[in-house]
Structures are given as C-alpha cells and as structure tokens.
mmCIF file of C-alpha atoms in Angstrom:
data_model
loop_
_atom_site.group_PDB
_atom_site.id
_atom_site.type_symbol
_atom_site.label_atom_id
_atom_site.label_comp_id
_atom_site.label_asym_id
_atom_site.label_seq_id
_atom_site.Cartn_x
_atom_site.Cartn_y
_atom_site.Cartn_z
ATOM 1 C CA MET A 1335 -0.091 -0.010 -0.133
ATOM 2 C CA GLN A 1336 1.440 3.605 -0.817
ATOM 3 C CA SER A 1337 0.356 6.695 0.355
ATOM 4 C CA ASN A 1338 0.806 10.354 -1.169
ATOM 5 C CA ASN A 1339 2.220 11.425 2.482
ATOM 6 C CA LYS A 1340 0.138 15.025 2.144
ATOM 7 C CA SER A 1341 -1.273 15.132 5.673
ATOM 8 C CA LEU A 1342 1.121 16.000 8.516
ATOM 9 C CA VAL A 1343 0.817 13.460 11.501
ATOM 10 C CA SER A 1344 1.936 14.595 14.944
ATOM 11 C CA VAL A 1345 2.895 12.008 17.178
ATOM 12 C CA ILE A 1346 2.813 12.907 20.698
ATOM 13 C CA MET A 1347 5.017 10.479 23.196
ATOM 14 C CA PRO A 1348 4.794 11.527 26.932
ATOM 15 C CA THR A 1349 7.539 9.638 28.948
ATOM 16 C CA TYR A 1350 9.241 9.266 32.371
ATOM 17 C CA ASN A 1351 12.233 6.786 33.216
ATOM 18 C CA HIS A 1352 11.349 4.689 30.229
ATOM 19 C CA SER A 1353 15.194 4.413 28.944
ATOM 20 C CA ALA A 1354 14.663 0.708 28.827
ATOM 21 C CA TYR A 1355 11.884 1.014 26.187
ATOM 22 C CA ILE A 1356 11.981 4.134 24.517
ATOM 23 C CA LYS A 1357 14.659 3.558 21.966
ATOM 24 C CA GLU A 1358 12.358 0.879 20.669
ATOM 25 C CA ALA A 1359 9.164 3.251 20.673
ATOM 26 C CA ILE A 1360 11.053 5.933 18.808
ATOM 27 C CA SER A 1361 12.557 3.576 16.234
ATOM 28 C CA SER A 1362 9.140 2.264 15.406
ATOM 29 C CA VAL A 1363 7.597 5.563 14.908
ATOM 30 C CA LEU A 1364 10.624 6.953 12.671
ATOM 31 C CA SER A 1365 10.488 3.700 10.342
ATOM 32 C CA GLN A 1366 6.706 4.286 9.392
ATOM 33 C CA THR A 1367 6.006 3.901 5.866
ATOM 34 C CA TYR A 1368 3.899 7.087 6.146
ATOM 35 C CA SER A 1369 6.841 9.349 6.923
ATOM 36 C CA ASN A 1370 5.215 12.788 7.020
ATOM 37 C CA LEU A 1371 5.023 12.935 10.498
ATOM 38 C CA GLU A 1372 6.728 14.921 13.413
ATOM 39 C CA LEU A 1373 7.496 13.187 16.793
ATOM 40 C CA ILE A 1374 6.840 15.278 20.008
ATOM 41 C CA ILE A 1375 8.527 13.610 23.202
ATOM 42 C CA ILE A 1376 7.436 15.284 26.285
ATOM 43 C CA ASP A 1377 9.657 14.046 29.219
ATOM 44 C CA ASN A 1378 8.546 14.563 32.682
ATOM 45 C CA TYR A 1379 11.981 15.262 33.958
ATOM 46 C CA SER A 1380 13.319 11.528 33.681
ATOM 47 C CA THR A 1381 16.071 10.844 36.193
ATOM 48 C CA ASP A 1382 17.627 8.064 33.754
ATOM 49 C CA ASN A 1383 19.131 8.349 30.606
ATOM 50 C CA THR A 1384 16.206 9.240 28.381
ATOM 51 C CA MET A 1385 17.314 12.339 27.029
ATOM 52 C CA GLU A 1386 20.839 10.887 25.964
ATOM 53 C CA ILE A 1387 18.757 8.287 24.145
ATOM 54 C CA VAL A 1388 16.569 10.851 22.334
ATOM 55 C CA ASP A 1389 19.803 12.700 21.549
ATOM 56 C CA SER A 1390 21.320 9.826 20.003
ATOM 57 C CA PHE A 1391 18.590 9.940 16.998
ATOM 58 C CA PHE A 1392 19.380 12.403 13.993
ATOM 59 C CA ASP A 1393 16.240 13.032 12.767
ATOM 60 C CA ARG A 1394 14.821 16.538 12.193
ATOM 61 C CA ARG A 1395 11.234 15.077 12.544
ATOM 62 C CA ILE A 1396 11.980 14.946 16.782
ATOM 63 C CA GLN A 1397 10.825 17.393 19.039
ATOM 64 C CA TYR A 1398 12.047 17.140 22.770
ATOM 65 C CA TYR A 1399 10.541 19.155 25.532
ATOM 66 C CA LYS A 1400 10.870 18.588 29.393
ATOM 67 C CA PHE A 1401 7.720 19.180 31.189
ATOM 68 C CA ARG A 1402 6.500 18.707 34.796
ATOM 69 C CA ASN A 1403 3.122 17.115 34.850
ATOM 70 C CA HIS A 1404 3.014 16.488 38.547
ATOM 71 C CA GLY A 1405 1.803 12.901 37.783
ATOM 72 C CA VAL A 1406 -0.843 13.759 35.449
ATOM 73 C CA ILE A 1407 -0.218 12.135 31.988
ATOM 74 C CA ALA A 1408 -3.010 13.834 30.534
ATOM 75 C CA SER A 1409 -1.226 17.398 30.893
ATOM 76 C CA SER A 1410 1.874 16.015 29.050
ATOM 77 C CA ARG A 1411 -0.336 14.958 26.239
ATOM 78 C CA ASN A 1412 -2.227 18.464 26.127
ATOM 79 C CA PHE A 1413 1.117 20.196 26.385
ATOM 80 C CA GLY A 1414 2.602 17.948 23.382
ATOM 81 C CA PHE A 1415 -0.743 19.145 21.287
ATOM 82 C CA THR A 1416 0.260 22.848 21.786
ATOM 83 C CA LYS A 1417 3.658 21.960 20.281
ATOM 84 C CA SER A 1418 1.998 20.201 17.157
ATOM 85 C CA HIS A 1419 1.342 21.151 13.793
ATOM 86 C CA GLY A 1420 -0.262 18.090 12.176
ATOM 87 C CA GLU A 1421 -3.739 17.771 10.728
ATOM 88 C CA TYR A 1422 -3.945 14.414 12.414
ATOM 89 C CA ILE A 1423 -2.776 13.936 16.127
ATOM 90 C CA ALA A 1424 -1.568 10.346 17.145
ATOM 91 C CA PHE A 1425 -0.289 9.166 20.576
ATOM 92 C CA ILE A 1426 2.121 6.432 21.740
ATOM 93 C CA ASP A 1427 3.308 5.653 25.289
ATOM 94 C CA SER A 1428 7.097 5.324 25.108
ATOM 95 C CA ASP A 1429 6.968 1.688 26.296
ATOM 96 C CA ASP A 1430 4.888 0.573 23.417
ATOM 97 C CA VAL A 1431 5.684 -0.434 19.605
ATOM 98 C CA TRP A 1432 4.249 0.490 16.470
ATOM 99 C CA GLU A 1433 4.290 -1.906 13.403
ATOM 100 C CA SER A 1434 5.682 0.057 10.263
ATOM 101 C CA LEU A 1435 2.343 0.122 8.517
ATOM 102 C CA LYS A 1436 0.383 1.610 11.401
ATOM 103 C CA LEU A 1437 -0.175 5.084 9.887
ATOM 104 C CA GLU A 1438 -0.258 3.920 6.237
ATOM 105 C CA TYR A 1439 -3.307 1.701 7.226
ATOM 106 C CA GLN A 1440 -5.088 4.246 9.425
ATOM 107 C CA ILE A 1441 -4.848 7.344 7.052
ATOM 108 C CA PRO A 1442 -7.507 6.344 4.503
ATOM 109 C CA HIS A 1443 -9.970 5.832 7.222
ATOM 110 C CA MET A 1444 -9.875 9.315 8.504
ATOM 111 C CA GLN A 1445 -11.839 10.702 5.662
ATOM 112 C CA SER A 1446 -15.021 8.554 7.158
ATOM 113 C CA VAL A 1447 -14.571 9.062 11.056
ATOM 114 C CA SER A 1448 -13.027 11.432 13.390
ATOM 115 C CA CYS A 1449 -10.853 8.839 15.266
ATOM 116 C CA VAL A 1450 -9.221 5.528 14.187
ATOM 117 C CA SER A 1451 -7.681 2.864 16.611
ATOM 118 C CA THR A 1452 -6.459 -0.410 16.256
ATOM 119 C CA ASN A 1453 -6.085 -4.021 17.611
ATOM 120 C CA PHE A 1454 -2.923 -4.869 19.334
ATOM 121 C CA LYS A 1455 -0.576 -7.433 20.187
ATOM 122 C CA PRO A 1456 0.234 -7.621 24.036
ATOM 123 C CA ILE A 1457 4.044 -8.176 24.891
ATOM 124 C CA GLY A 1458 5.364 -8.513 28.427
ATOM 125 C CA ASP A 1459 3.226 -9.794 30.968
ATOM 126 C CA ILE A 1460 0.466 -11.302 28.628
ATOM 127 C CA ASP A 1461 -1.218 -13.712 30.969
ATOM 128 C CA GLY A 1462 -4.778 -12.968 30.619
ATOM 129 C CA PHE A 1463 -4.684 -11.063 27.271
ATOM 130 C CA ILE A 1464 -5.659 -12.649 24.019
ATOM 131 C CA ASN A 1465 -7.246 -10.261 21.390
ATOM 132 C CA TYR A 1466 -8.348 -6.929 22.155
ATOM 133 C CA ILE A 1467 -11.224 -6.616 19.637
ATOM 134 C CA ASN A 1468 -14.493 -8.370 19.965
ATOM 135 C CA SER A 1469 -15.414 -7.871 16.297
ATOM 136 C CA SER A 1470 -15.654 -10.578 13.730
ATOM 137 C CA LEU A 1471 -12.058 -11.995 12.610
ATOM 138 C CA LYS A 1472 -13.223 -11.545 9.020
ATOM 139 C CA ASP A 1473 -14.161 -7.808 9.443
ATOM 140 C CA GLU A 1474 -11.477 -5.150 8.464
ATOM 141 C CA TYR A 1475 -12.762 -2.716 11.176
ATOM 142 C CA LYS A 1476 -15.527 -2.349 13.587
ATOM 143 C CA ASP A 1477 -17.150 1.013 14.361
ATOM 144 C CA PHE A 1478 -17.998 1.452 18.138
ATOM 145 C CA ASP A 1479 -20.646 3.596 19.101
ATOM 146 C CA TYR A 1480 -21.044 5.552 22.452
ATOM 147 C CA ASP A 1481 -23.054 2.789 24.114
ATOM 148 C CA GLU A 1482 -20.565 0.062 23.136
ATOM 149 C CA VAL A 1483 -17.650 2.001 24.392
ATOM 150 C CA THR A 1484 -19.164 2.688 27.806
ATOM 151 C CA GLN A 1485 -19.716 -1.369 27.990
ATOM 152 C CA GLU A 1486 -15.966 -1.876 27.393
ATOM 153 C CA ASN A 1487 -13.058 0.425 26.277
ATOM 154 C CA PRO A 1488 -11.831 -0.687 22.690
ATOM 155 C CA VAL A 1489 -9.291 1.738 22.326
ATOM 156 C CA ALA A 1490 -5.539 1.628 23.114
ATOM 157 C CA SER A 1491 -4.144 4.991 23.499
ATOM 158 C CA SER A 1492 -0.966 4.067 21.654
ATOM 159 C CA SER A 1493 -2.946 3.113 18.611
ATOM 160 C CA VAL A 1494 -5.051 6.412 18.161
ATOM 161 C CA LEU A 1495 -5.133 8.809 15.316
ATOM 162 C CA ILE A 1496 -7.689 11.678 15.654
ATOM 163 C CA ARG A 1497 -8.152 14.965 13.685
ATOM 164 C CA ARG A 1498 -6.848 17.873 14.999
ATOM 165 C CA ASP A 1499 -9.992 19.785 14.838
ATOM 166 C CA ILE A 1500 -11.724 17.383 16.733
ATOM 167 C CA PHE A 1501 -9.284 17.276 19.486
ATOM 168 C CA LEU A 1502 -9.326 20.958 19.677
ATOM 169 C CA GLN A 1503 -13.140 21.099 19.848
ATOM 170 C CA GLU A 1504 -13.061 18.594 22.753
ATOM 171 C CA LYS A 1505 -10.262 20.535 24.542
ATOM 172 C CA GLY A 1506 -8.326 17.684 24.870
ATOM 173 C CA PHE A 1507 -7.922 15.274 27.706
ATOM 174 C CA ASP A 1508 -9.288 16.174 31.063
ATOM 175 C CA GLU A 1509 -6.580 17.152 33.497
ATOM 176 C CA ASN A 1510 -8.692 16.606 36.609
ATOM 177 C CA GLU A 1511 -6.786 14.303 39.088
ATOM 178 C CA GLU A 1512 -9.977 12.303 39.597
ATOM 179 C CA TYR A 1513 -9.480 11.018 36.164
ATOM 180 C CA LYS A 1514 -5.604 10.222 36.772
ATOM 181 C CA PHE A 1515 -4.521 7.233 34.481
ATOM 182 C CA ILE A 1516 -7.897 6.801 33.005
ATOM 183 C CA GLU A 1517 -8.358 10.075 31.432
ATOM 184 C CA ASP A 1518 -7.872 8.437 28.037
ATOM 185 C CA PHE A 1519 -11.041 6.463 28.385
ATOM 186 C CA GLU A 1520 -12.948 9.669 29.396
ATOM 187 C CA LEU A 1521 -11.893 11.245 26.090
ATOM 188 C CA TRP A 1522 -12.815 8.264 24.061
ATOM 189 C CA LEU A 1523 -16.207 8.171 25.306
ATOM 190 C CA ARG A 1524 -16.823 11.970 24.466
ATOM 191 C CA LEU A 1525 -15.143 11.183 20.795
ATOM 192 C CA ALA A 1526 -17.563 8.097 20.645
ATOM 193 C CA TYR A 1527 -20.523 10.662 21.605
ATOM 194 C CA LEU A 1528 -19.881 12.826 18.446
ATOM 195 C CA GLY A 1529 -19.602 9.608 15.962
ATOM 196 C CA PRO A 1530 -18.364 6.059 16.016
ATOM 197 C CA ILE A 1531 -14.722 5.194 16.827
ATOM 198 C CA ARG A 1532 -13.390 2.936 14.210
ATOM 199 C CA VAL A 1533 -11.150 0.306 15.448
ATOM 200 C CA LEU A 1534 -9.285 -1.660 12.873
ATOM 201 C CA ASN A 1535 -8.840 -5.545 13.498
ATOM 202 C CA GLU A 1536 -5.368 -5.937 12.297
ATOM 203 C CA SER A 1537 -2.940 -5.639 15.335
ATOM 204 C CA LEU A 1538 -0.839 -2.589 14.535
ATOM 205 C CA ILE A 1539 0.850 -1.910 17.873
ATOM 206 C CA GLN A 1540 2.671 -3.872 20.754
ATOM 207 C CA TYR A 1541 1.191 -2.917 23.884
ATOM 208 C CA ARG A 1542 3.505 -3.589 26.810
ATOM 209 C CA MET A 1543 1.804 -5.084 29.640
ATOM 210 C CA TYR A 1544 3.862 -5.138 33.215
ATOM 211 C CA HIS A 1545 2.892 -4.389 36.570
ATOM 212 C CA LYS A 1546 3.032 -0.736 37.784
ATOM 213 C CA PRO A 1547 3.996 -0.313 41.330
ATOM 214 C CA ASN A 1548 2.536 3.269 41.686
ATOM 215 C CA ARG A 1549 -1.064 2.324 40.328
ATOM 216 C CA ASP A 1550 -3.497 0.502 42.487
ATOM 217 C CA LEU A 1551 -5.746 -1.061 39.996
ATOM 218 C CA ARG A 1552 -8.667 -1.445 42.634
ATOM 219 C CA GLU A 1553 -8.512 2.531 42.800
ATOM 220 C CA LEU A 1554 -8.342 2.690 39.155
ATOM 221 C CA ARG A 1555 -11.229 0.590 38.230
ATOM 222 C CA VAL A 1556 -13.450 2.260 41.002
ATOM 223 C CA ARG A 1557 -12.502 5.730 39.433
ATOM 224 C CA VAL A 1558 -14.054 4.841 36.239
ATOM 225 C CA LEU A 1559 -17.456 4.971 37.991
ATOM 226 C CA LYS A 1560 -16.650 8.717 37.987
ATOM 227 C CA ILE A 1561 -16.330 9.009 34.611
ATOM 228 C CA PHE A 1562 -19.920 7.498 33.996
ATOM 229 C CA ASP A 1563 -20.987 10.159 36.764
ATOM 230 C CA LYS A 1564 -19.463 12.958 34.804
ATOM 231 C CA HIS A 1565 -20.974 12.139 31.687
ATOM 232 C CA ARG A 1566 -24.620 11.675 33.282
ATOM 233 C CA ARG A 1567 -24.032 15.310 34.795
ATOM 234 C CA LEU A 1568 -23.252 16.496 31.372
ATOM 235 C CA GLY A 1569 -26.282 14.763 29.826
ATOM 236 C CA LEU A 1570 -24.723 12.134 27.785
ATOM 237 C CA LEU A 1571 -25.858 9.076 29.874
ATOM 238 C CA SER A 1572 -29.180 8.451 31.501
ATOM 239 C CA ASP A 1573 -29.468 6.932 34.932
ATOM 240 C CA GLN A 1574 -30.394 3.548 32.946
ATOM 241 C CA GLN A 1575 -27.278 3.685 30.759
ATOM 242 C CA VAL A 1576 -25.149 4.475 33.993
ATOM 243 C CA ARG A 1577 -26.426 1.348 35.659
ATOM 244 C CA LYS A 1578 -25.770 -0.649 32.361
ATOM 245 C CA ALA A 1579 -22.281 0.581 32.150
ATOM 246 C CA SER A 1580 -21.299 0.130 35.732
ATOM 247 C CA GLY A 1581 -22.655 -3.550 35.708
ATOM 248 C CA ASN A 1582 -19.804 -4.599 33.538
ATOM 249 C CA TYR A 1583 -17.308 -2.494 35.200
ATOM 250 C CA TYR A 1584 -18.474 -3.849 38.736
ATOM 251 C CA ILE A 1585 -16.736 -7.188 37.312
ATOM 252 C CA SER A 1586 -13.507 -5.368 36.326
ATOM 253 C CA ILE A 1587 -13.397 -3.876 39.648
ATOM 254 C CA GLY A 1588 -13.996 -7.120 41.303
ATOM 255 C CA ARG A 1589 -11.099 -8.804 39.633
ATOM 256 C CA ALA A 1590 -8.924 -5.997 40.534
ATOM 257 C CA PHE A 1591 -9.694 -6.738 44.331
ATOM 258 C CA GLN A 1592 -9.412 -10.513 43.723
ATOM 259 C CA ASN A 1593 -5.853 -10.222 42.131
ATOM 260 C CA VAL A 1594 -4.520 -8.782 45.611
ATOM 261 C CA GLY A 1595 -6.570 -11.194 47.569
ATOM 262 C CA ASP A 1596 -8.889 -8.538 48.792
ATOM 263 C CA PHE A 1597 -12.327 -10.033 49.528
ATOM 264 C CA ARG A 1598 -14.086 -6.762 49.327
ATOM 265 C CA GLY A 1599 -14.002 -7.701 45.694
ATOM 266 C CA ILE A 1600 -16.983 -10.282 46.126
ATOM 267 C CA VAL A 1601 -19.394 -7.341 46.517
ATOM 268 C CA PHE A 1602 -18.359 -5.829 43.279
ATOM 269 C CA TYR A 1603 -18.894 -9.364 41.499
ATOM 270 C CA ILE A 1604 -22.347 -9.630 43.175
ATOM 271 C CA LYS A 1605 -23.043 -6.180 41.583
ATOM 272 C CA GLY A 1606 -21.829 -7.077 38.457
ATOM 273 C CA LEU A 1607 -23.704 -10.247 38.229
ATOM 274 C CA TYR A 1608 -26.901 -8.444 39.026
ATOM 275 C CA TYR A 1609 -26.464 -5.397 36.694
ATOM 276 C CA SER A 1610 -24.354 -6.720 33.892
ATOM 277 C CA TYR A 1611 -25.748 -7.313 30.343
ATOM 278 C CA GLY A 1612 -25.030 -10.587 28.190
ATOM 279 C CA ILE A 1613 -24.229 -13.889 29.023
ATOM 280 C CA LYS A 1614 -20.591 -13.407 28.618
ATOM 281 C CA ASN A 1615 -20.559 -10.854 31.656
ATOM 282 C CA LYS A 1616 -22.532 -12.969 33.679
ATOM 283 C CA LEU A 1617 -20.436 -15.826 33.448
ATOM 284 C CA ARG A 1618 -17.290 -13.505 34.361
ATOM 285 C CA ALA A 1619 -18.892 -12.458 37.322
ATOM 286 C CA ILE A 1620 -19.798 -16.180 38.282
ATOM 287 C CA ALA A 1621 -16.271 -17.321 37.566
ATOM 288 C CA GLY A 1622 -14.970 -14.479 39.632
ATOM 289 C CA LEU A 1623 -16.928 -15.496 42.563
ATOM 290 C CA LEU A 1624 -15.985 -18.875 42.244
ATOM 291 C CA LEU A 1625 -12.275 -17.978 42.329
ATOM 292 C CA PHE A 1626 -12.505 -16.532 45.863
ATOM 293 C CA PHE A 1627 -13.424 -20.011 47.161
ATOM 294 C CA ILE A 1628 -10.196 -21.376 46.037
ATOM 295 C CA PRO A 1629 -7.304 -21.324 48.444
ATOM 296 C CA LYS A 1630 -5.160 -18.421 47.990
ATOM 297 C CA VAL A 1631 -2.038 -20.275 47.445
ATOM 298 C CA ILE A 1632 -3.014 -22.265 44.181
ATOM 299 C CA ARG A 1633 -5.269 -19.308 42.942
ATOM 300 C CA PRO A 1634 -2.732 -17.684 40.641
ATOM 301 C CA LEU A 1635 -1.910 -20.983 39.167
ATOM 302 C CA VAL A 1636 -5.650 -21.674 38.516
ATOM 303 C CA VAL A 1637 -6.024 -18.487 36.845
ATOM 304 C CA ARG A 1638 -2.807 -18.660 34.883
ATOM 305 C CA LYS A 1639 -3.698 -22.331 33.539
ATOM 306 C CA SER A 1640 -7.284 -21.276 32.851
ATOM 307 C CA TYR A 1641 -6.093 -18.238 30.615
ATOM 308 C CA ARG A 1642 -3.539 -20.590 28.783
ATOM 309 C CA ILE A 1643 -6.363 -23.028 27.921
ATOM 310 C CA TYR A 1644 -8.350 -20.383 26.803
ATOM 311 C CA ARG A 1645 -5.707 -18.891 24.746
ATOM 312 C CA PHE A 1646 -5.144 -22.478 23.207
ATOM 313 C CA PHE A 1647 -8.565 -22.730 22.053
ATOM 314 C CA TYR A 1648 -9.039 -19.351 21.132
ATOM 315 C CA ARG A 1649 -6.133 -19.813 18.510
ATOM 316 C CA ILE A 1650 -7.717 -22.976 17.250
ATOM 317 C CA TYR A 1651 -11.023 -20.919 16.622
ATOM 318 C CA ARG A 1652 -9.076 -18.265 15.051
ATOM 319 C CA PHE A 1653 -7.395 -20.615 12.509
ATOM 320 C CA PHE A 1654 -10.683 -22.585 11.565
ATOM 321 C CA TYR A 1655 -12.766 -19.404 11.487
ATOM 322 C CA ARG A 1656 -10.295 -17.825 8.776
ATOM 323 C CA ILE A 1657 -10.456 -20.902 6.664
ATOM 324 C CA VAL A 1658 -14.398 -21.469 6.670
#
C-alpha cells in the first residue's frame, strides 16, 4: 500500500524513566512507511538516561521538551498538542511499539470518521490477554458507538489517530486528578458521542503489559465510575445507561480486588452479576466469585492455567474461522 503522505501527523509521546523501552518506541515511529510526521517527546524530567537516548537519534522530525506534569499524564499529552502542527494527532506511550504500516493503514479511514484506533499485540506480562477487539475476525474494522464504548473500552491509547480539529473542539484530555491514568477512556467516550470510533482489526501496535507499582488497580477501576457520573451530569448518559455501563465495570473492579486477595471484591462481583448485560459478562462474574473460594496459594496457578487453556482454544478458533 502506498500513500501520498500529504497530511502531516503529529505523534505525541509522553515519557518518564523509560530508558529501557523508549529507543524501540522512537524507532518504530520513525520507521513508519507514512513518513510525513513529527514526533513530539514530552519528558516529565526523567532521572535516567532518557535524554541521551533521544539525542542519539539524528532526525529532524523529533522535538524534545521537558515538562513537569505532576503525575498527570493528560497534562503532558495536552502540552504536546500545543507544540504540534499536524492535521492528525497520534499518541504513543514510550514503552509501546508501532508496526511500520500503522499510519499507512489508518490514514485512508480518516475521511470517514474522526478517530481511528487499532487492535494490538500484547507483549510483556501477557497472562489474561488474548485479543483486544470483540469484532468478527473477518471484518477489516468495527465502528464502536457511544453505548458500546461505555460497556468496554475498545481503544488502546498508543493506537489512536484523531483529527486535529476534533481534539481541539473537545479541549483534549481532562486533567482533573479524579481521572488520572484513566483520562484517555474519558476522552474516547466524548469522541464516541460525536460519532463512532473505528477500530481496525489488524494488530498494528505492540502494547506492553507489566505491573506498575505506583498504580492501585482497585482504585483505578473504581474511579471509572466517576467518569460515568461526569457523563451523566453532562447529559450524555441516562440513569439507566449508567447502571448498564457500571454493571460490566463492577466485574473489572471485582477482578482488581481479587488479584490482591481483597475479599471486598466479592461485593463488586455480585453487583456485576446483577447489573451487567449479556451472558458472557454474567459468566465472568460467576467465575470471579468462584475463584474467591479457591485457596489463595493455588489461585494464581488456576488463573494462569485457565488463561492458557483459553488462549489455546482461541487460537484454534481463529484458525478454523479464517479457513471456513
């Protein structure tokens, strides 16, 4: 696939102490087949050798800024936008990796929608992750409407390509600390309210999974409910839609509690079982409840084995689905 490379893409990369990963992240951006881009790196005053690694790249498309975000990544992304010039805005975290055809595949879709995301290949600690998109494996893409995005976030931040005018209209990411580390999901919801978000089924990024010691997943998952409350106050969600959306996230909250052996998660699983929609979510809630009654010492082993079995049958399903 060839591109005329007419439209400039501004790629915004926030970073902090990611010297182990940032070289690969930068290289993946600069090696895009769609080459009309600028890479804007926003460094939250890293204390490792991040700056030296950035300086080792002799590419005029790179801009490097130091910016104190006080722990709010949304601030870095919004600051990066103020330094950008592109018709399209893309984001990549400094520990993720793009496939070389990512932008090439996304650009043609920008004539139809305001935001295009892609599937991803998980790397690192991948237990529990199989495939990101719940769309048909034969489809090139799936368009997610607002209601679907409230049920489950289909957007990986490092895969997003968005029109500049839309980002400006929505005033970027919400920097309220209540949404810290989940501000991307809040923005995707606002974009989905304007029109569908297109997610390409092709895995065009590698998304790194690993434990982040400064983040308590229990707190993060509970704070998602505050996003729904914000959208209710804005008149975007009805009370019934809030209950529906919250039902599925109660299950995610329950799992976060379960992962650290916190039995308060049982309450969230029960709420999820009661409020969630769809047999798949009901089964997730039941499975989560059952895991609480498996001895703690063997629970992680049971979970890992279950995921591996699931991945095995999932690969078989993908293989036969494609040849049918």
